[in-house]
């Protein structure tokens, strides 16, 4: 990636940016780690102390979508206020992403899950709006953890 996209998410990790990029690139097709810049010499600024070898700026692409990340230390952590939608073509694709991204059972609800880094994902069918038009369908969805398309269609 030669230049930054006009808008793109930046993920702040404690010290797992490199590991997260490698993991996500394995999970999503059409993905790549595009660039990794490490922190400069610790003597240049007090904010660089203890950051040697960690990621200052990581650029990666997931299914054609550009992301940036960094190792910023434990000051900030992820929460459910921000999530990424994975629009899936069918149940097999939902199952594929759910198996790889869901690592916190207590965080599973209505197609939402949390990965091993604490990032929240919405693994849903691309036609979710059509599958949740009727009150009965919404009631089924509210009881689901992983979305099961057949259950919504049969509601």
mmCIF file of N, CA and C in Angstrom, residues 10 12 23 27 29 41 89 104 118-119 126 135 142 144 149:
data_model
loop_
_atom_site.group_PDB
_atom_site.id
_atom_site.type_symbol
_atom_site.label_atom_id
_atom_site.label_comp_id
_atom_site.label_asym_id
_atom_site.label_seq_id
_atom_site.Cartn_x
_atom_site.Cartn_y
_atom_site.Cartn_z
ATOM 1 N N UNK A 10 -7.474 2.260 13.007
ATOM 2 C CA UNK A 10 -6.167 2.028 13.626
ATOM 3 C C UNK A 10 -6.412 1.303 14.935
ATOM 4 N N UNK A 12 -5.006 -0.139 18.460
ATOM 5 C CA UNK A 12 -3.972 0.058 19.485
ATOM 6 C C UNK A 12 -3.860 -1.228 20.293
ATOM 7 N N UNK A 23 -2.098 -12.957 12.518
ATOM 8 C CA UNK A 23 -3.304 -13.747 12.775
ATOM 9 C C UNK A 23 -4.435 -13.358 11.820
ATOM 10 N N UNK A 27 -6.726 -15.347 8.779
ATOM 11 C CA UNK A 27 -8.174 -15.539 8.883
ATOM 12 C C UNK A 27 -8.908 -15.051 7.635
ATOM 13 N N UNK A 29 -9.297 -13.832 3.593
ATOM 14 C CA UNK A 29 -8.682 -13.954 2.259
ATOM 15 C C UNK A 29 -8.327 -12.564 1.720
ATOM 16 N N UNK A 41 15.024 4.561 18.101
ATOM 17 C CA UNK A 41 15.916 4.462 19.256
ATOM 18 C C UNK A 41 15.274 5.088 20.496
ATOM 19 N N UNK A 89 -21.514 -14.515 3.010
ATOM 20 C CA UNK A 89 -22.376 -14.940 1.911
ATOM 21 C C UNK A 89 -23.314 -16.066 2.310
ATOM 22 N N UNK A 104 -14.078 -15.483 23.224
ATOM 23 C CA UNK A 104 -14.582 -15.076 24.535
ATOM 24 C C UNK A 104 -16.071 -15.428 24.587
ATOM 25 N N UNK A 118 -9.194 -9.111 21.987
ATOM 26 C CA UNK A 118 -10.216 -8.251 22.565
ATOM 27 C C UNK A 118 -10.970 -7.410 21.557
ATOM 28 N N UNK A 119 -10.705 -7.605 20.266
ATOM 29 C CA UNK A 119 -11.401 -6.858 19.214
ATOM 30 C C UNK A 119 -12.768 -7.503 18.980
ATOM 31 N N UNK A 126 -24.735 -11.322 4.914
ATOM 32 C CA UNK A 126 -24.781 -10.070 4.154
ATOM 33 C C UNK A 126 -26.213 -9.565 4.015
ATOM 34 N N UNK A 135 -40.998 -9.734 13.574
ATOM 35 C CA UNK A 135 -40.727 -9.842 15.018
ATOM 36 C C UNK A 135 -40.244 -11.226 15.438
ATOM 37 N N UNK A 142 -32.181 -12.668 18.761
ATOM 38 C CA UNK A 142 -31.815 -12.240 20.113
ATOM 39 C C UNK A 142 -31.401 -13.412 21.000
ATOM 40 N N UNK A 144 -29.737 -16.077 19.699
ATOM 41 C CA UNK A 144 -28.572 -16.702 19.072
ATOM 42 C C UNK A 144 -27.273 -16.087 19.580
ATOM 43 N N UNK A 149 -28.490 -19.035 9.950
ATOM 44 C CA UNK A 149 -29.386 -18.508 8.937
ATOM 45 C C UNK A 149 -30.681 -19.308 8.860
#
